[in-house]
Short mmCIF file of C-alpha atoms in Angstrom, two decimals:
data_model
loop_
_atom_site.label_atom_id
_atom_site.label_comp_id
_atom_site.label_asym_id
_atom_site.label_seq_id
_atom_site.Cartn_x
_atom_site.Cartn_y
_atom_site.Cartn_z
CA MET A 288 114.49 164.28 134.93
CA ASN A 289 112.53 165.78 132.05
CA ARG A 290 111.33 162.66 130.27
CA THR A 291 110.52 162.28 126.57
CA LYS A 292 106.82 161.59 126.12
CA VAL A 293 105.81 158.64 123.96
CA ALA A 294 102.47 157.44 122.59
CA ILE A 295 102.08 153.79 121.62
CA ILE A 296 99.98 153.03 118.54
CA GLY A 297 98.78 149.47 119.04
CA ALA A 298 98.01 147.23 121.99
CA GLY A 299 99.11 143.79 120.85
CA PHE A 300 102.09 141.47 121.25
CA ILE A 301 104.81 143.85 120.04
CA SER A 302 103.37 146.74 122.08
CA ASP A 303 103.78 144.60 125.21
CA ILE A 304 107.46 144.11 124.38
CA HIS A 305 107.96 147.84 123.77
CA LEU A 306 106.25 148.74 127.06
CA GLU A 307 108.36 146.25 129.01
CA SER A 308 111.43 147.77 127.42
CA TYR A 309 110.43 151.37 128.18
CA HIS A 310 109.47 150.63 131.78
CA ARG A 311 112.49 148.55 132.68
CA PHE A 312 115.29 149.99 130.56
CA VAL A 313 114.44 153.48 129.24
CA PRO A 314 113.77 155.78 132.22
CA GLU A 315 114.25 158.77 129.91
CA ALA A 316 110.90 157.94 128.26
CA GLU A 317 107.37 158.26 129.62
CA VAL A 318 104.51 156.51 127.80
CA VAL A 319 101.58 158.93 128.08
CA ALA A 320 98.98 157.44 125.72
CA VAL A 321 97.99 154.30 123.85
CA TYR A 322 95.81 153.72 120.79
CA ALA A 323 93.95 150.56 119.81
CA ARG A 324 91.18 150.10 117.26
CA ASN A 325 89.04 148.65 120.05
CA ILE A 326 88.55 151.11 122.92
CA ASP A 327 88.16 148.33 125.48
CA LYS A 328 91.48 146.87 124.43
CA ALA A 329 93.08 150.32 124.63
CA ARG A 330 91.67 150.85 128.14
CA ALA A 331 92.82 147.43 129.30
CA PHE A 332 96.33 148.06 127.97
CA ALA A 333 96.43 151.47 129.65
CA ASP A 334 95.32 149.92 132.95
CA LYS A 335 97.95 147.19 132.67
CA TYR A 336 100.80 149.66 132.22
CA SER A 337 99.41 152.68 134.14
CA ILE A 338 99.14 154.82 131.01
CA ALA A 339 97.18 158.02 131.59
CA LYS A 340 95.23 158.24 128.32
CA TRP A 341 93.79 155.76 125.85
CA PHE A 342 92.17 156.26 122.45
CA ASP A 343 90.51 154.45 119.55
CA ASP A 344 91.09 157.43 117.22
CA VAL A 345 94.61 158.31 116.06
CA ASP A 346 93.68 161.89 115.16
CA ARG A 347 92.36 162.51 118.68
CA LEU A 348 95.48 161.01 120.24
CA LEU A 349 97.70 163.27 118.15
CA ALA A 350 95.60 166.34 118.99
CA GLU A 351 94.95 165.69 122.67
CA THR A 352 98.33 164.50 123.97
CA ASP A 353 101.71 166.16 124.23
CA ALA A 354 103.62 163.10 123.03
CA GLU A 355 106.86 163.95 121.26
CA VAL A 356 107.36 160.42 119.85
CA ILE A 357 104.80 158.14 118.21
CA ASP A 358 105.75 154.46 118.47
CA ILE A 359 103.88 152.57 115.71
CA CYS A 360 103.08 148.94 116.56
CA VAL A 361 99.98 148.28 114.45
CA PRO A 362 99.47 145.89 111.49
CA ASN A 363 101.42 146.55 108.31
CA TYR A 364 98.57 148.05 106.30
CA LEU A 365 98.18 150.87 108.86
CA HIS A 366 101.86 151.88 108.97
CA ALA A 367 101.80 154.49 106.22
CA GLU A 368 98.55 156.16 107.32
CA VAL A 369 99.61 156.55 110.95
CA CYS A 370 103.17 157.58 110.09
CA ILE A 371 102.04 160.32 107.71
CA LYS A 372 99.49 161.69 110.19
CA ALA A 373 102.08 161.74 112.98
CA ALA A 374 104.72 163.41 110.81
CA LYS A 375 102.29 166.17 109.80
CA THR A 376 101.83 166.98 113.50
CA LYS A 377 105.62 167.24 113.93
CA LYS A 378 105.97 164.06 116.00
CA HIS A 379 109.07 161.92 115.74
CA ILE A 380 108.32 158.33 114.75
CA ILE A 381 109.48 154.88 115.79
CA ILE A 382 108.01 152.29 113.45
CA GLU A 383 108.01 148.52 113.62
CA LYS A 384 108.92 146.38 110.63
CA PRO A 385 108.19 146.26 107.76
CA LEU A 386 108.31 149.99 107.05
CA ALA A 387 105.23 149.83 104.81
CA VAL A 388 103.33 147.49 102.51
CA THR A 389 104.35 149.14 99.23
CA LEU A 390 107.31 151.13 97.96
CA GLU A 391 104.96 153.96 97.04
CA GLU A 392 103.83 154.18 100.68
CA ALA A 393 107.45 154.07 101.84
CA ASP A 394 108.45 156.92 99.53
CA GLU A 395 105.54 159.08 100.73
CA MET A 396 106.41 158.38 104.36
CA LEU A 397 110.03 159.38 103.82
CA ALA A 398 109.03 162.53 101.95
CA VAL A 399 106.51 163.70 104.56
CA CYS A 400 108.93 163.06 107.42
CA GLU A 401 111.65 165.01 105.63
CA GLU A 402 109.27 167.89 104.84
CA ASN A 403 108.28 168.16 108.50
CA ASN A 404 111.82 167.67 109.84
CA VAL A 405 110.93 164.67 111.98
CA LYS A 406 112.98 161.56 112.61
CA LEU A 407 111.70 158.31 111.10
CA MET A 408 113.34 155.54 113.12
CA TYR A 409 113.04 151.99 111.76
CA ALA A 410 112.84 149.45 114.58
CA GLU A 411 115.08 146.64 113.35
CA GLU A 412 116.05 145.09 116.65
CA LEU A 413 118.67 142.72 115.21
CA CYS A 414 120.88 145.79 114.72
CA PHE A 415 120.85 146.16 118.52
CA ALA A 416 120.64 142.56 119.81
CA PRO A 417 123.68 142.18 122.14
CA LYS A 418 124.85 138.79 120.87
CA TYR A 419 124.46 139.77 117.21
CA GLU A 420 126.27 143.04 117.86
CA ARG A 421 129.15 141.19 119.52
CA ALA A 422 129.36 138.94 116.48
CA ARG A 423 129.41 141.98 114.19
CA SER A 424 132.16 143.61 116.26
CA LEU A 425 134.40 140.60 115.58
CA ILE A 426 134.44 141.61 111.92
CA THR A 427 135.72 145.11 112.69
CA GLU A 428 138.29 143.60 115.05
CA GLY A 429 139.64 141.50 112.18
CA ALA A 430 138.89 138.25 113.98
CA ILE A 431 137.58 136.39 110.93
CA GLY A 432 139.32 138.07 108.01
CA ASP A 433 137.33 139.24 105.00
CA VAL A 434 133.65 138.34 105.12
CA TYR A 435 132.40 136.38 102.13
CA MET A 436 129.07 134.98 103.35
CA LEU A 437 126.35 135.76 105.89
CA LYS A 438 123.41 133.62 106.92
CA GLN A 439 120.46 134.49 109.15
CA SER A 440 117.40 132.45 109.96
CA GLU A 441 114.25 133.16 111.91
CA LYS A 442 111.70 130.39 112.26
CA HIS A 443 108.67 129.43 114.33
CA SER A 444 105.27 127.82 113.79
CA GLY A 445 103.32 130.96 112.93
CA PRO A 446 102.29 134.40 114.24
CA HIS A 447 100.09 135.18 117.21
CA THR A 448 97.24 136.98 115.45
CA ASP A 449 95.09 136.41 112.38
CA TRP A 450 95.95 139.53 110.38
CA PHE A 451 99.45 138.22 109.64
CA TYR A 452 97.87 135.48 107.50
CA ASP A 453 95.75 137.93 105.46
CA ILE A 454 97.90 139.09 102.54
CA LYS A 455 95.64 142.11 102.01
CA LEU A 456 96.59 143.37 105.47
CA ALA A 457 100.17 142.12 105.72
CA GLY A 458 101.28 142.47 102.10
CA GLY A 459 102.70 138.96 102.08
CA GLY A 460 103.62 136.10 104.37
CA VAL A 461 106.71 135.14 106.33
CA LEU A 462 109.03 137.22 104.14
CA MET A 463 107.22 140.42 105.13
CA ASP A 464 106.98 139.29 108.75
CA MET A 465 110.42 137.82 109.45
CA GLY A 466 112.54 137.81 106.30
CA CYS A 467 112.80 141.58 106.65
CA HIS A 468 114.95 141.03 109.77
CA ALA A 469 117.59 139.10 107.87
CA LEU A 470 117.65 141.58 104.99
CA GLY A 471 118.02 144.52 107.34
CA TRP A 472 120.74 142.75 109.31
CA PHE A 473 122.70 141.90 106.15
CA ARG A 474 122.80 145.58 105.16
CA TRP A 475 123.76 146.55 108.72
CA VAL A 476 126.67 144.12 108.92
CA LEU A 477 127.87 145.09 105.44
CA ASN A 478 127.72 148.81 106.20
CA HIS A 479 124.80 149.44 103.82
CA ALA A 480 126.50 147.90 100.79
CA LYS A 481 124.47 147.92 97.58
CA VAL A 482 122.58 144.81 96.50
CA LYS A 483 123.41 143.40 93.08
CA ASP A 484 120.72 140.76 92.69
CA VAL A 485 118.27 138.53 94.53
CA TYR A 486 117.14 134.93 94.06
CA ALA A 487 114.34 133.41 96.11
CA THR A 488 112.25 130.29 96.45
CA MET A 489 109.17 129.99 98.65
CA GLY A 490 106.01 128.03 99.27
CA THR A 491 103.08 127.41 101.60
CA VAL A 492 103.93 124.16 103.35
CA PHE A 493 102.16 124.21 106.73
CA HIS A 494 99.44 126.88 106.83
CA LYS A 495 97.66 125.79 103.67
CA GLY A 496 94.07 126.94 103.75
CA ARG A 497 94.83 129.69 106.25
CA THR A 498 96.90 131.99 104.05
CA GLN A 499 97.60 132.71 100.40
CA GLY A 500 101.02 133.94 101.43
CA GLU A 501 104.23 131.99 101.80
CA ASP A 502 105.05 130.37 105.14
CA ASN A 503 108.53 129.17 104.18
CA ALA A 504 111.11 131.10 102.17
CA VAL A 505 114.80 131.06 101.29
CA VAL A 506 116.31 134.24 99.84
CA ILE A 507 119.83 134.58 98.44
CA VAL A 508 121.12 138.15 98.20
CA GLU A 509 124.31 138.95 96.30
CA PHE A 510 125.90 142.27 97.19
CA GLU A 511 128.08 144.38 94.91
CA ASN A 512 131.02 143.90 97.31
CA GLY A 513 131.02 140.16 96.53
CA VAL A 514 129.38 138.95 99.76
CA THR A 515 126.64 136.32 99.41
CA CYS A 516 123.86 136.32 102.02
CA VAL A 517 121.24 133.65 102.74
CA ALA A 518 118.01 134.35 104.60
CA GLU A 519 115.86 131.45 105.83
CA SER A 520 112.41 132.41 107.11
CA SER A 521 109.67 130.03 108.22
CA TRP A 522 106.28 129.83 109.88
CA ALA A 523 106.45 126.03 109.64
CA LYS A 524 109.06 125.20 112.29
CA HIS A 525 107.73 123.74 115.56
CA GLY A 526 109.14 124.00 119.06
CA GLY A 527 109.32 127.75 119.57
CA MET A 528 111.34 130.62 118.14
CA ASP A 529 114.64 129.86 116.39
CA ASP A 530 116.81 132.87 115.53
CA ARG A 531 120.47 132.50 114.60
CA CYS A 532 123.18 133.98 112.39
CA GLU A 533 126.40 132.79 110.81
CA ILE A 534 129.30 134.96 109.62
CA TYR A 535 131.91 133.39 107.36
CA GLY A 536 135.29 135.01 106.69
CA THR A 537 138.59 134.11 105.11
CA GLY A 538 140.10 133.88 108.59
CA GLY A 539 137.34 132.41 110.71
CA VAL A 540 133.65 131.92 111.39
CA VAL A 541 131.10 133.12 113.96
CA TYR A 542 127.87 131.38 115.00
CA ALA A 543 125.37 133.23 117.19
CA ASP A 544 122.10 131.74 118.46
CA LEU A 545 119.79 134.42 119.84
CA PHE A 546 117.50 132.14 121.87
CA MET A 547 118.93 128.71 122.61
CA GLY A 548 122.13 130.15 123.98
CA ASN A 549 120.20 132.41 126.35
CA SER A 550 117.96 129.83 127.95
CA ALA A 551 117.79 127.21 130.68
CA LEU A 552 117.37 123.65 129.44
CA THR A 553 114.31 122.30 131.24
CA TYR A 554 112.42 119.01 131.46
CA SER A 555 108.86 119.05 132.80
CA ARG A 556 106.51 116.07 132.81
CA ASN A 557 103.36 118.16 133.09
CA GLY A 558 104.47 121.45 131.57
CA TYR A 559 104.57 124.90 133.13
CA GLY A 560 103.80 128.52 132.19
CA TYR A 561 105.75 130.47 129.58
CA ALA A 562 108.77 128.79 128.02
CA MET A 563 109.68 130.95 125.01
CA GLU A 564 108.03 132.82 122.16
CA LYS A 565 105.85 130.61 119.92
CA ALA A 566 106.45 127.43 121.96
CA ASP A 567 103.02 125.76 121.98
CA THR A 568 103.79 123.46 124.92
CA SER A 569 106.15 123.38 127.89
CA ALA A 570 105.87 119.65 128.53
CA GLY A 571 108.96 117.52 127.96
CA TRP A 572 112.27 119.17 127.15
CA THR A 573 112.11 122.94 126.61
CA PHE A 574 114.39 125.94 126.40
CA THR A 575 113.19 128.27 129.16
CA ILE A 576 114.04 131.77 128.01
CA PHE A 577 114.89 134.69 130.32
CA GLU A 578 115.33 138.40 129.60
CA GLU A 579 113.73 137.77 126.21
CA ALA A 580 113.20 141.43 125.26
CA PHE A 581 116.75 142.36 126.30
CA ASN A 582 118.36 139.53 124.36
CA GLN A 583 116.44 140.49 121.21
CA GLY A 584 117.61 144.11 121.36
CA TYR A 585 114.30 145.93 121.94
CA PRO A 586 115.42 147.97 124.99
CA GLN A 587 118.68 148.92 123.32
CA GLU A 588 116.99 150.15 120.13
CA LEU A 589 114.31 152.13 121.96
CA LYS A 590 116.85 153.69 124.33
CA HIS A 591 118.91 154.72 121.28
CA PHE A 592 115.89 156.18 119.47
CA ILE A 593 114.81 158.20 122.53
CA ASP A 594 118.39 159.49 122.86
CA CYS A 595 118.29 160.56 119.20
CA VAL A 596 115.15 162.62 119.88
CA ARG A 597 116.45 164.11 123.14
CA ASN A 598 119.85 165.06 121.70
CA ASP A 599 118.98 165.56 118.03
CA LYS A 600 121.16 162.70 116.79
CA THR A 601 120.84 160.77 113.55
CA PRO A 602 119.42 157.28 114.23
CA LEU A 603 121.58 154.29 113.37
CA VAL A 604 118.59 152.71 111.57
CA THR A 605 116.22 154.98 109.64
CA GLY A 606 113.23 154.87 107.34
CA LYS A 607 115.62 154.78 104.39
CA ASP A 608 116.91 151.45 105.67
CA GLY A 609 113.36 150.18 105.93
CA ARG A 610 112.71 151.30 102.36
CA ALA A 611 115.84 149.49 101.14
CA VAL A 612 114.68 146.28 102.87
CA LEU A 613 111.26 146.57 101.24
CA GLU A 614 112.88 146.88 97.80
CA ILE A 615 114.77 143.63 98.41
CA ILE A 616 111.52 141.98 99.50
CA TYR A 617 109.90 143.08 96.23
CA ALA A 618 112.80 141.56 94.29
CA ALA A 619 112.58 138.31 96.29
CA TYR A 620 108.88 137.86 95.56
CA ALA A 621 109.51 138.63 91.89
CA SER A 622 112.36 136.13 91.78
CA ALA A 623 110.28 133.37 93.35
CA GLY A 624 107.51 134.08 90.86
CA LEU A 625 109.75 134.14 87.82
CA GLY A 626 112.17 131.42 88.93
CA LYS A 627 115.27 133.50 88.19
CA LYS A 628 117.56 136.12 89.67
CA VAL A 629 116.26 139.68 89.82
CA ALA A 630 118.66 142.61 89.69
CA LEU A 631 118.43 145.74 91.81
CA PRO A 632 117.36 148.51 91.69
CA PHE A 633 113.89 147.00 91.31
CA SER A 634 110.39 148.41 91.34
CA ALA A 635 106.95 147.24 90.28
CA GLN A 636 103.44 148.63 90.45
CA VAL A 637 101.56 146.14 92.63
CA GLU A 638 98.90 146.33 95.30
CA LYS A 639 101.05 144.25 97.64
CA PRO A 640 104.52 142.68 97.32
CA VAL A 641 103.32 139.05 97.45
CA ASP A 642 101.44 139.62 94.16
CA LEU A 643 104.82 139.42 92.42
CA TRP A 644 104.98 135.78 93.52
CA LEU A 645 101.32 134.86 93.18
CA ASN A 646 100.89 136.57 89.80
CA PRO A 647 104.35 136.82 88.20
CA GLN A 648 104.90 139.72 85.83
CA LYS A 649 106.61 138.19 82.83
#
């Protein structure tokens, strides 16, 4: 089989998940190169996954490999730079969330990709997670009547690496890191309905001293079709990853738990190896996860994106969706700063979205 060649930009936690997904579930793809800012880390990652080439220079990777797809898994502040470089070399792009740090970056990324006729595929895995997709299908089947409210929460005790806590690199805190999942999923379930307004409240409750960004946030999004959506995002919840959704309709309700319902309940006096993402101990009672990447939707999204490149299809989730999520994030930060609802469309000239909360623009 003639496989589609992929280069991974990044060698951290999310890159590991993408590589597991490619190797186990996407035989149509071949990962031919990896980039990391540290060449030793790039070499180690390449050795781990039997990748032929490794680089610490994005320009060299783009020039010296025949990759057709660039899979961007680096920190937020590098998204725009790498995306624009890749697009100018006619490479299709898979990009992890959030799309960019600022709306200006997002607009430039969309424009350059369109000018060069390349696909910009926004990796929102909740649009592909099997359990969430089954829940969504119940709506189209008429199982729960007319939807009037959605809820989604993602919570754990904090990210793996330090850059997430630096608002200059991440653009914000938990809202940029995890709230974007809920906002993207709301739009997906509601068939890209338009947002009317946003209200948000947030604070730094656990990681005080480590970050200026928020580590706990609640965002209420009201859509023009009358549906109210509630996103709960937290870096302050202990005991491992918690990811669940609720769909309320006039004729029923659906609850879907992405992790707890796909685990083995375990008790260990002394603890053991890996239990689940962000669980800091495996002693006592734990939820031992299995097929973690599959349950979260990573293999399904990457298989879909590779199929879009191979067969020139339009991706189900694109850069435009990522841009729409970023606009809602802007409005949420502004709302939390001002203490009132913020209507969409919304834009503001800021260095990073969290500034709208930290330094409200009256």
